[in-house]
PDB file of C-alpha atoms in Angstrom:
ATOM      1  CA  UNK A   1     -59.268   2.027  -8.420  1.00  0.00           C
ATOM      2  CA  UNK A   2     -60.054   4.818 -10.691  1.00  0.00           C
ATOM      3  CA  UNK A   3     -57.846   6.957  -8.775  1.00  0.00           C
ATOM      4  CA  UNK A   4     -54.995   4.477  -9.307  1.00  0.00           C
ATOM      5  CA  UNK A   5     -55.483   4.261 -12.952  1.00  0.00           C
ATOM      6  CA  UNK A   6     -55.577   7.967 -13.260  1.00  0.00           C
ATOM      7  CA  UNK A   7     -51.945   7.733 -11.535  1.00  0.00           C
ATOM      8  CA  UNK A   8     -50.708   5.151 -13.585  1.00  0.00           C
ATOM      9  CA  UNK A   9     -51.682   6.926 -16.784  1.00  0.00           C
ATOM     10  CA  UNK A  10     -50.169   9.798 -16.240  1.00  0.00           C
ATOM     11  CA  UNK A  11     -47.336   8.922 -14.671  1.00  0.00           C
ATOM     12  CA  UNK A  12     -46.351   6.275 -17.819  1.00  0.00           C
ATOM     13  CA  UNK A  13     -47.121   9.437 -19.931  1.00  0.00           C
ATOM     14  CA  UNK A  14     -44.845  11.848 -18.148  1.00  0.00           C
ATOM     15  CA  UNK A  15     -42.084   9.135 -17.910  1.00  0.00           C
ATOM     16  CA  UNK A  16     -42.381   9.070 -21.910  1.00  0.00           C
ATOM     17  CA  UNK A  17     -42.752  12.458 -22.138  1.00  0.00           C
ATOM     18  CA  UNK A  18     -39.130  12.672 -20.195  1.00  0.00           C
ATOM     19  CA  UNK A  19     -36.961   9.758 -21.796  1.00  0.00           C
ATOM     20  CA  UNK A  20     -38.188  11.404 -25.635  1.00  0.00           C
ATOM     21  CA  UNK A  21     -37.258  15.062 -24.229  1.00  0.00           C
ATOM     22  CA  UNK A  22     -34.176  14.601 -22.726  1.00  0.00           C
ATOM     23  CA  UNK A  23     -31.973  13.511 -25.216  1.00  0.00           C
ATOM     24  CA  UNK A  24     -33.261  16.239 -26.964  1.00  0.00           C
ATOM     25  CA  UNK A  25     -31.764  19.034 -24.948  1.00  0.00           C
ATOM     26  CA  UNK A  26     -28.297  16.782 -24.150  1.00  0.00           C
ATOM     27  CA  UNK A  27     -25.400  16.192 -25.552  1.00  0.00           C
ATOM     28  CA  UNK A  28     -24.038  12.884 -25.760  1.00  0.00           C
ATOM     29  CA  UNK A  29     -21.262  13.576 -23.666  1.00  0.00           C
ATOM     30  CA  UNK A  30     -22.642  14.837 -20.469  1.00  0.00           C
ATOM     31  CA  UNK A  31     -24.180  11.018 -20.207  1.00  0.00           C
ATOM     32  CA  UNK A  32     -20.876  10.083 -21.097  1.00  0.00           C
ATOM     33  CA  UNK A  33     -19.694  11.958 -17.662  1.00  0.00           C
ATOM     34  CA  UNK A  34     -22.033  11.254 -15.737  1.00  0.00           C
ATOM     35  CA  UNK A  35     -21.204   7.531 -16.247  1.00  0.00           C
ATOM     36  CA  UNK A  36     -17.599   8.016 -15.446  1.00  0.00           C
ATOM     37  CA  UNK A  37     -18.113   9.893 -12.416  1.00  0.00           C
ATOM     38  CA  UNK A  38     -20.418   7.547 -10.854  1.00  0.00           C
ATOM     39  CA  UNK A  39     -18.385   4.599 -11.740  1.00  0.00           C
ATOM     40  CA  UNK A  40     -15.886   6.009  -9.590  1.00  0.00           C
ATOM     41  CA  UNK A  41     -18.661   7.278  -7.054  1.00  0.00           C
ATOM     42  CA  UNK A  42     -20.461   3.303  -7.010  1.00  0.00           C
ATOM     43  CA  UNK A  43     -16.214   2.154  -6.598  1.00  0.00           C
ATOM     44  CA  UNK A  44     -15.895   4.661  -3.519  1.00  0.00           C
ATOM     45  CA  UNK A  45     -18.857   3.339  -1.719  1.00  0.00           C
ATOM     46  CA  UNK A  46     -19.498  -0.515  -2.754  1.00  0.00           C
ATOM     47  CA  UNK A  47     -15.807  -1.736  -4.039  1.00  0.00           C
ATOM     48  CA  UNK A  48     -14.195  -1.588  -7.252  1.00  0.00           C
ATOM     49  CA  UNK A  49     -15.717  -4.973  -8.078  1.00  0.00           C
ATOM     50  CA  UNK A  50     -19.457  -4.074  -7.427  1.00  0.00           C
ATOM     51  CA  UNK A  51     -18.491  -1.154  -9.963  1.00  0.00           C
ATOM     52  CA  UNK A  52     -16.458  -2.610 -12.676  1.00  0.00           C
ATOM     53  CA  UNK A  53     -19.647  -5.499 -12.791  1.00  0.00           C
ATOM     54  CA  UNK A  54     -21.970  -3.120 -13.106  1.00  0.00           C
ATOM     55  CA  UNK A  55     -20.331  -1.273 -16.097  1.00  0.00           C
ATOM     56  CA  UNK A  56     -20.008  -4.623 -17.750  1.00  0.00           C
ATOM     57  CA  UNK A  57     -23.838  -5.319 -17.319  1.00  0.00           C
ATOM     58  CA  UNK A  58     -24.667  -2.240 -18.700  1.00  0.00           C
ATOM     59  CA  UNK A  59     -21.729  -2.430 -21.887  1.00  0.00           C
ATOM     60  CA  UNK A  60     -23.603  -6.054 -22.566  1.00  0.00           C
ATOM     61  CA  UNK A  61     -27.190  -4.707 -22.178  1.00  0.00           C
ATOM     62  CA  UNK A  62     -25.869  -1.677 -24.348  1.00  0.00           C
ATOM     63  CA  UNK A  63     -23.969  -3.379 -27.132  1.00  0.00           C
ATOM     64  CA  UNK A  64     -27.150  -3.373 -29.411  1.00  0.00           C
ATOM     65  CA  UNK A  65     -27.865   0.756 -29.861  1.00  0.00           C
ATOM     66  CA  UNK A  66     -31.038   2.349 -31.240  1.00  0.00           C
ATOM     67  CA  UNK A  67     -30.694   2.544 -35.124  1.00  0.00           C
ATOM     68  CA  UNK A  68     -32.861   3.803 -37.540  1.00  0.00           C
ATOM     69  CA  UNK A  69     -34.005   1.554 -40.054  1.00  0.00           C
ATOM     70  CA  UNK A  70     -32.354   0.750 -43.367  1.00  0.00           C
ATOM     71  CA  UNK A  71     -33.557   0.152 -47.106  1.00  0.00           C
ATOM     72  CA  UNK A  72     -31.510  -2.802 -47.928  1.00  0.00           C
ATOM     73  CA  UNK A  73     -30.385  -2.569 -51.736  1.00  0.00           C
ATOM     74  CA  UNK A  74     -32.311  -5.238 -53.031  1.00  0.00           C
ATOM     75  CA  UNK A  75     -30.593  -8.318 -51.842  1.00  0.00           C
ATOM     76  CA  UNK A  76     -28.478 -10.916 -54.114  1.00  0.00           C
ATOM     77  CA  UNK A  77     -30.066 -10.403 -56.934  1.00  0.00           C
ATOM     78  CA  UNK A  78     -28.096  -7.779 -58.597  1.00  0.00           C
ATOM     79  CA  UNK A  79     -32.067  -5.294 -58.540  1.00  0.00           C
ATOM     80  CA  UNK A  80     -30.873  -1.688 -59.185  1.00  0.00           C
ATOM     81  CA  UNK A  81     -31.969   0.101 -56.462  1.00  0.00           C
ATOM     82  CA  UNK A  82     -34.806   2.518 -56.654  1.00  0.00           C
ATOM     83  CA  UNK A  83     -35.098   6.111 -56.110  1.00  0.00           C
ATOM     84  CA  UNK A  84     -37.085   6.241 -53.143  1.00  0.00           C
ATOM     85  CA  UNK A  85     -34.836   3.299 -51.852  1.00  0.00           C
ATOM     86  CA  UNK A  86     -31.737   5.575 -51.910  1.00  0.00           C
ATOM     87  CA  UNK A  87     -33.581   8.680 -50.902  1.00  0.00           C
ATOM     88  CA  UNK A  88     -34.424   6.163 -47.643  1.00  0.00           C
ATOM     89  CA  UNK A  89     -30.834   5.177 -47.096  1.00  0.00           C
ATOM     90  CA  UNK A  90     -29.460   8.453 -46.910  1.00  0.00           C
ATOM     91  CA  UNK A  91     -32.292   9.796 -44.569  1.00  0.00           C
ATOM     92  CA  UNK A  92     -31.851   6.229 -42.735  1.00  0.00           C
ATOM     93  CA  UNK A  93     -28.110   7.630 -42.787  1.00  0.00           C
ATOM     94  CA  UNK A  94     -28.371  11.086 -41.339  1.00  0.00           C
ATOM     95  CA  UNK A  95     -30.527   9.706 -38.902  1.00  0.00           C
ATOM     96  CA  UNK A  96     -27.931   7.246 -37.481  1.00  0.00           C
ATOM     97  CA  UNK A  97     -25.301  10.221 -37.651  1.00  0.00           C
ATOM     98  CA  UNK A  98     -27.428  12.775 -35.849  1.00  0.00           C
ATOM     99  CA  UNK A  99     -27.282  13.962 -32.165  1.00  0.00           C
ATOM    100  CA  UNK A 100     -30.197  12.830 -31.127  1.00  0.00           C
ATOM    101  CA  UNK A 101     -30.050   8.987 -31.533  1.00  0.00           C
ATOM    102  CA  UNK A 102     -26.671   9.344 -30.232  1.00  0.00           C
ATOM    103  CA  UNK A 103     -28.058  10.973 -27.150  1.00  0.00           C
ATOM    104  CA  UNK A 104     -30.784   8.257 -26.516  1.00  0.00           C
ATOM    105  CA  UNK A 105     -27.592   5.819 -27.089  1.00  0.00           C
ATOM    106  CA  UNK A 106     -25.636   7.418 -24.506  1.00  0.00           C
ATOM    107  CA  UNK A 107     -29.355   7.681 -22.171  1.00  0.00           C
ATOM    108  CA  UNK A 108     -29.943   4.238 -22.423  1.00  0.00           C
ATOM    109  CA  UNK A 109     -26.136   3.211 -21.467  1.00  0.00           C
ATOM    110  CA  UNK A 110     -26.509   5.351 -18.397  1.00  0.00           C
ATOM    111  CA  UNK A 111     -29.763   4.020 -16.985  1.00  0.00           C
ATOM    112  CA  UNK A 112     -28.142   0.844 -17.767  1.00  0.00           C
ATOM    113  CA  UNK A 113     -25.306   1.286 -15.119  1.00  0.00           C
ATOM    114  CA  UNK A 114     -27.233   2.809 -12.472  1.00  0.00           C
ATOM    115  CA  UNK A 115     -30.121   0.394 -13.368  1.00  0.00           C
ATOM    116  CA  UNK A 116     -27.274  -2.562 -13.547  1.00  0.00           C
ATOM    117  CA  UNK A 117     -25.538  -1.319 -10.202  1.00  0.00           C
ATOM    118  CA  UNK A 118     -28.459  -1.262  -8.413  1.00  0.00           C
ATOM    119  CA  UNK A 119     -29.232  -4.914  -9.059  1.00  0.00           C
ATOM    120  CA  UNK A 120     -26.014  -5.866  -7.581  1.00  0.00           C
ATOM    121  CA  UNK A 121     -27.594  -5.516  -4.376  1.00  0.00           C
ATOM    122  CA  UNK A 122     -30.470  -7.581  -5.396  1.00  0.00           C
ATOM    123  CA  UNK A 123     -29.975 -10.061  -2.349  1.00  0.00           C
ATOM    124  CA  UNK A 124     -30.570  -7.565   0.574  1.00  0.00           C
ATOM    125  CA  UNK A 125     -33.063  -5.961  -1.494  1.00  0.00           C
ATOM    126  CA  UNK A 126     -35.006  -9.670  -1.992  1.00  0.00           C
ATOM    127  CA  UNK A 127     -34.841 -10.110   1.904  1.00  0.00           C
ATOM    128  CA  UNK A 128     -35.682  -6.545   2.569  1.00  0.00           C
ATOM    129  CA  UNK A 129     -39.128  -7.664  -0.013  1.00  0.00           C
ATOM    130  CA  UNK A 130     -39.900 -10.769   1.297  1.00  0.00           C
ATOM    131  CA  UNK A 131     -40.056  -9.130   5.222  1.00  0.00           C
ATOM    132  CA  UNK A 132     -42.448  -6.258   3.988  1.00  0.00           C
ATOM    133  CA  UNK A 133     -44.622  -8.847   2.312  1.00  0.00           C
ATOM    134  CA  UNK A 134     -44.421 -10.963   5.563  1.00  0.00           C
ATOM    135  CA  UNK A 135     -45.110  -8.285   7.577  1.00  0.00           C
ATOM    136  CA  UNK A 136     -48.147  -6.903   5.369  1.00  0.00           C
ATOM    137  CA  UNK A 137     -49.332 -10.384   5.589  1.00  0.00           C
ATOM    138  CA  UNK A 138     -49.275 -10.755   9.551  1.00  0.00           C
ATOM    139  CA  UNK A 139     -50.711  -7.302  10.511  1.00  0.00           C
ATOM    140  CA  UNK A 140     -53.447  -8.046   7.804  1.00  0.00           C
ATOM    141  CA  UNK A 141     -54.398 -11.602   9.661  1.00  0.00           C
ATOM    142  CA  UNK A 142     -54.394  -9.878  12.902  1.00  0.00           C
ATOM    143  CA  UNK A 143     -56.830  -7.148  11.867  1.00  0.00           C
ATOM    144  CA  UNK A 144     -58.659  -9.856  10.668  1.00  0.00           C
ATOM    145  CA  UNK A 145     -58.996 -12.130  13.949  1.00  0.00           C
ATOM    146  CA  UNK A 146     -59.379  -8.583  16.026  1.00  0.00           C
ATOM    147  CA  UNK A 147     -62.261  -7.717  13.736  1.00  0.00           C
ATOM    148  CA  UNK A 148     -60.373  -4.642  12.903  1.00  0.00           C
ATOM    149  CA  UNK A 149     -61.545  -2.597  10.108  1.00  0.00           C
ATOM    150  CA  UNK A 150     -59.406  -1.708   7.395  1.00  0.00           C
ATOM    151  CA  UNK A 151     -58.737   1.231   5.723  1.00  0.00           C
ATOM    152  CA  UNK A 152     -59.490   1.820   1.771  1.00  0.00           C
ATOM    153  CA  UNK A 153     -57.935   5.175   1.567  1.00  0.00           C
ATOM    154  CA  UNK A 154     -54.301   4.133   3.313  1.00  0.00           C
ATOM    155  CA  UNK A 155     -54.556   1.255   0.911  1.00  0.00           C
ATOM    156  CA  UNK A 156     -54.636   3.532  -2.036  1.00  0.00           C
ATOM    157  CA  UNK A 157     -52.460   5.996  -1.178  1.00  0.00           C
ATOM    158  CA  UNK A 158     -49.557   3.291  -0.610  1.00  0.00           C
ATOM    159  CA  UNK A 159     -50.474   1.786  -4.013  1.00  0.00           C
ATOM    160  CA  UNK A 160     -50.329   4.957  -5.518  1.00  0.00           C
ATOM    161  CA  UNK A 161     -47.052   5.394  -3.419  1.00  0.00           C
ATOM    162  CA  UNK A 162     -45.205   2.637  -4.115  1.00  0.00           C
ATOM    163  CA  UNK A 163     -45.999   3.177  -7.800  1.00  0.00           C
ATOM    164  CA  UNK A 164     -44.592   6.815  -8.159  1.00  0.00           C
ATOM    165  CA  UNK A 165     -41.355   5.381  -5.947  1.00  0.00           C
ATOM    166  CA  UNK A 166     -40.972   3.560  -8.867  1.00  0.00           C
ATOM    167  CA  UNK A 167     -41.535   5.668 -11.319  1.00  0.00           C
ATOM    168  CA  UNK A 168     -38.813   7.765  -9.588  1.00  0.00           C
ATOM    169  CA  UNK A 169     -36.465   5.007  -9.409  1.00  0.00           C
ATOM    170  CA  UNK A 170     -36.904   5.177 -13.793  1.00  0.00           C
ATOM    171  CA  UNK A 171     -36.474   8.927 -13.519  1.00  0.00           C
ATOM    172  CA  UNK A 172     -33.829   9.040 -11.702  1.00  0.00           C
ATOM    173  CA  UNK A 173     -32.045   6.037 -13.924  1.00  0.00           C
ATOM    174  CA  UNK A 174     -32.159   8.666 -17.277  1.00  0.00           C
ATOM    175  CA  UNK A 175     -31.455  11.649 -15.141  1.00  0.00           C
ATOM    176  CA  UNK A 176     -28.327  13.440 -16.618  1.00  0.00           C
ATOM    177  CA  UNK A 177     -27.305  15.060 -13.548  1.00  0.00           C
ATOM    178  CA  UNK A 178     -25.148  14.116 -10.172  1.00  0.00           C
ATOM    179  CA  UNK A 179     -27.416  10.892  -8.168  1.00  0.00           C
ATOM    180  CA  UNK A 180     -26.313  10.118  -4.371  1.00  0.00           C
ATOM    181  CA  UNK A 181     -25.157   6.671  -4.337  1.00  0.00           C
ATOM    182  CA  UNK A 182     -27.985   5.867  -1.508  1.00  0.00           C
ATOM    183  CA  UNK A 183     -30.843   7.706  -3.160  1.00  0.00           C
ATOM    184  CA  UNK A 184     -32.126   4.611  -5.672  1.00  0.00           C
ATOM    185  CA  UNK A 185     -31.511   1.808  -2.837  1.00  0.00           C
ATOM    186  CA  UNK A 186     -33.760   4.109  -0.711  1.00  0.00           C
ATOM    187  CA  UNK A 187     -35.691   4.564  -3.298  1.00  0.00           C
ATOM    188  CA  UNK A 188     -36.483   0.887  -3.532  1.00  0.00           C
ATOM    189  CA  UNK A 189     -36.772   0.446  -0.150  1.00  0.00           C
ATOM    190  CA  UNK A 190     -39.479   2.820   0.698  1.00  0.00           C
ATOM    191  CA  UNK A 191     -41.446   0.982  -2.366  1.00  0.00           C
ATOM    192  CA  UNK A 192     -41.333  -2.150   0.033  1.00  0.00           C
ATOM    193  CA  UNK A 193     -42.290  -0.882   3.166  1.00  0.00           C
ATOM    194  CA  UNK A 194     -45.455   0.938   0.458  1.00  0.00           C
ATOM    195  CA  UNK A 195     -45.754  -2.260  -0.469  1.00  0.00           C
ATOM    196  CA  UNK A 196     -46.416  -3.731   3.189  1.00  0.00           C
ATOM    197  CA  UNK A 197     -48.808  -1.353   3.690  1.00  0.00           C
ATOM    198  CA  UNK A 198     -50.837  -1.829   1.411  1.00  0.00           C
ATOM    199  CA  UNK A 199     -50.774  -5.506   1.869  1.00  0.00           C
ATOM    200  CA  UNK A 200     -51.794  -4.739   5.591  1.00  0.00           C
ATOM    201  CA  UNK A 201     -54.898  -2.175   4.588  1.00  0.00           C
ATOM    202  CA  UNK A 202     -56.082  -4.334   1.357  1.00  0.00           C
ATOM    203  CA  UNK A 203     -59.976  -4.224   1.686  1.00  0.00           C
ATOM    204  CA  UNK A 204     -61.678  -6.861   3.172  1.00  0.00           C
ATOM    205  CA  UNK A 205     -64.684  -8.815   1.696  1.00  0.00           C
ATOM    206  CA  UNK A 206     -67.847  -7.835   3.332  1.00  0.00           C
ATOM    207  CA  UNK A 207     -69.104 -11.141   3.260  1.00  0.00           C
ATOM    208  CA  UNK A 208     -68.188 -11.774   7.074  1.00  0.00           C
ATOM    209  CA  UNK A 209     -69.191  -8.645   8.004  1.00  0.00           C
ATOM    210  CA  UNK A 210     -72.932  -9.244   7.259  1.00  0.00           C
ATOM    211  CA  UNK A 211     -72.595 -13.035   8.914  1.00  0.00           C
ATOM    212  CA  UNK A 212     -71.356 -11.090  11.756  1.00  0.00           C
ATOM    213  CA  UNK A 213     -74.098  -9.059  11.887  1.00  0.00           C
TER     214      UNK A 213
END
């Protein structure tokens, strides 16, 4: 478990690490591109419908950007506003105006539609789930009637597996550079068949064991 924690950590930290740097070192516009190309990359390979609804998702998850805070001038009642109230505004201002923000606008709006396209094969994807965990669930009652020990260190590794699989599913969502159309569907599905695996090798109670013996 320690192991797995140690994963975790740093793989949240790196992901943070990535989604603060990037828009850093990007222009707005090559997000901007990349979302055109693959809308016409996702209408190539799953129909101009599956790719028109996934821009729409992502426009509607989008519509809200990131904004810095604003001073407000003191509401209704007519309060001049302060000096440090303006000197917030126009920082509040240049903030809104500046590459950056624009850049995590544009970051957000692409992991949106690749995020948002991806879900529009949520069905298979739910089937394709729900047979892992059925699987994981059968081999693990058949090690159990066999007496079959299982194995701790497969059962960590496909935790820890099935967690970086989806921490590159995220990465690959911000990426600003070209994504096969397959990669985040395979992507998800090797997290599943992780998944079973780790369902299958889960560690036992030893309580049987010593009955047993």
């Amino acid at each position: 478990m320690t192991f797995i924690r140690a994963v975790t950590i740093a793989s949240l930290v790196s992901l943070l690490l990535l989604v603060l740097y990037l828009p850093a070192v990007t222009p707005p516009s090559t997000f901007f591109d990349r979302i055109r190309a693959e809308h016409g990359q996702q209408g190539a390979a799953w129909g101009p419908a599956h790719a028109q609804q996934a821009l729409e998702r992502a426009l509607s998850i989008a519509e809200r950007p990131v904004a810095a805070p604003m001073i407000g001038a003191g509401g209704g009642q007519g309060r001049v506003m302060t000096v440090a109230g303006r000197q917030l505004n126009t920082v509040g201002r240049r903030l809104i105006d500046s590459d950056y923000l624009r850049s995590v606008n544009a970051l957000l709006l692409l992991a949106a539609f690749r995020l948002a396209a991806l879900a529009q094969l949520a069905p298979g994807f739910l089937l394709l789930a729900c047979a892992c965990i059925a699987d994981g669930l059968v081999r693990r009652r058949v090690k159990g009637l066999e007496f079959s020990r299982h194995h701790p260190d497969v059962w960590t590794a496909s935790v820890c597996a099935a967690w970086l699989t989806v921490c590159t599913v995220v990465i690959t969502a911000v990426l600003p550079a070209a994504v096969p159309v397959a990669l985040l569907p395979l992507l998800i599905g090797l997290a599943c068949v992780c998944t079973a695996i780790a369902i299958a090798n889960y560690p036992a109670s030893t309580g049987r064991g010593h009955i047993l013996a």
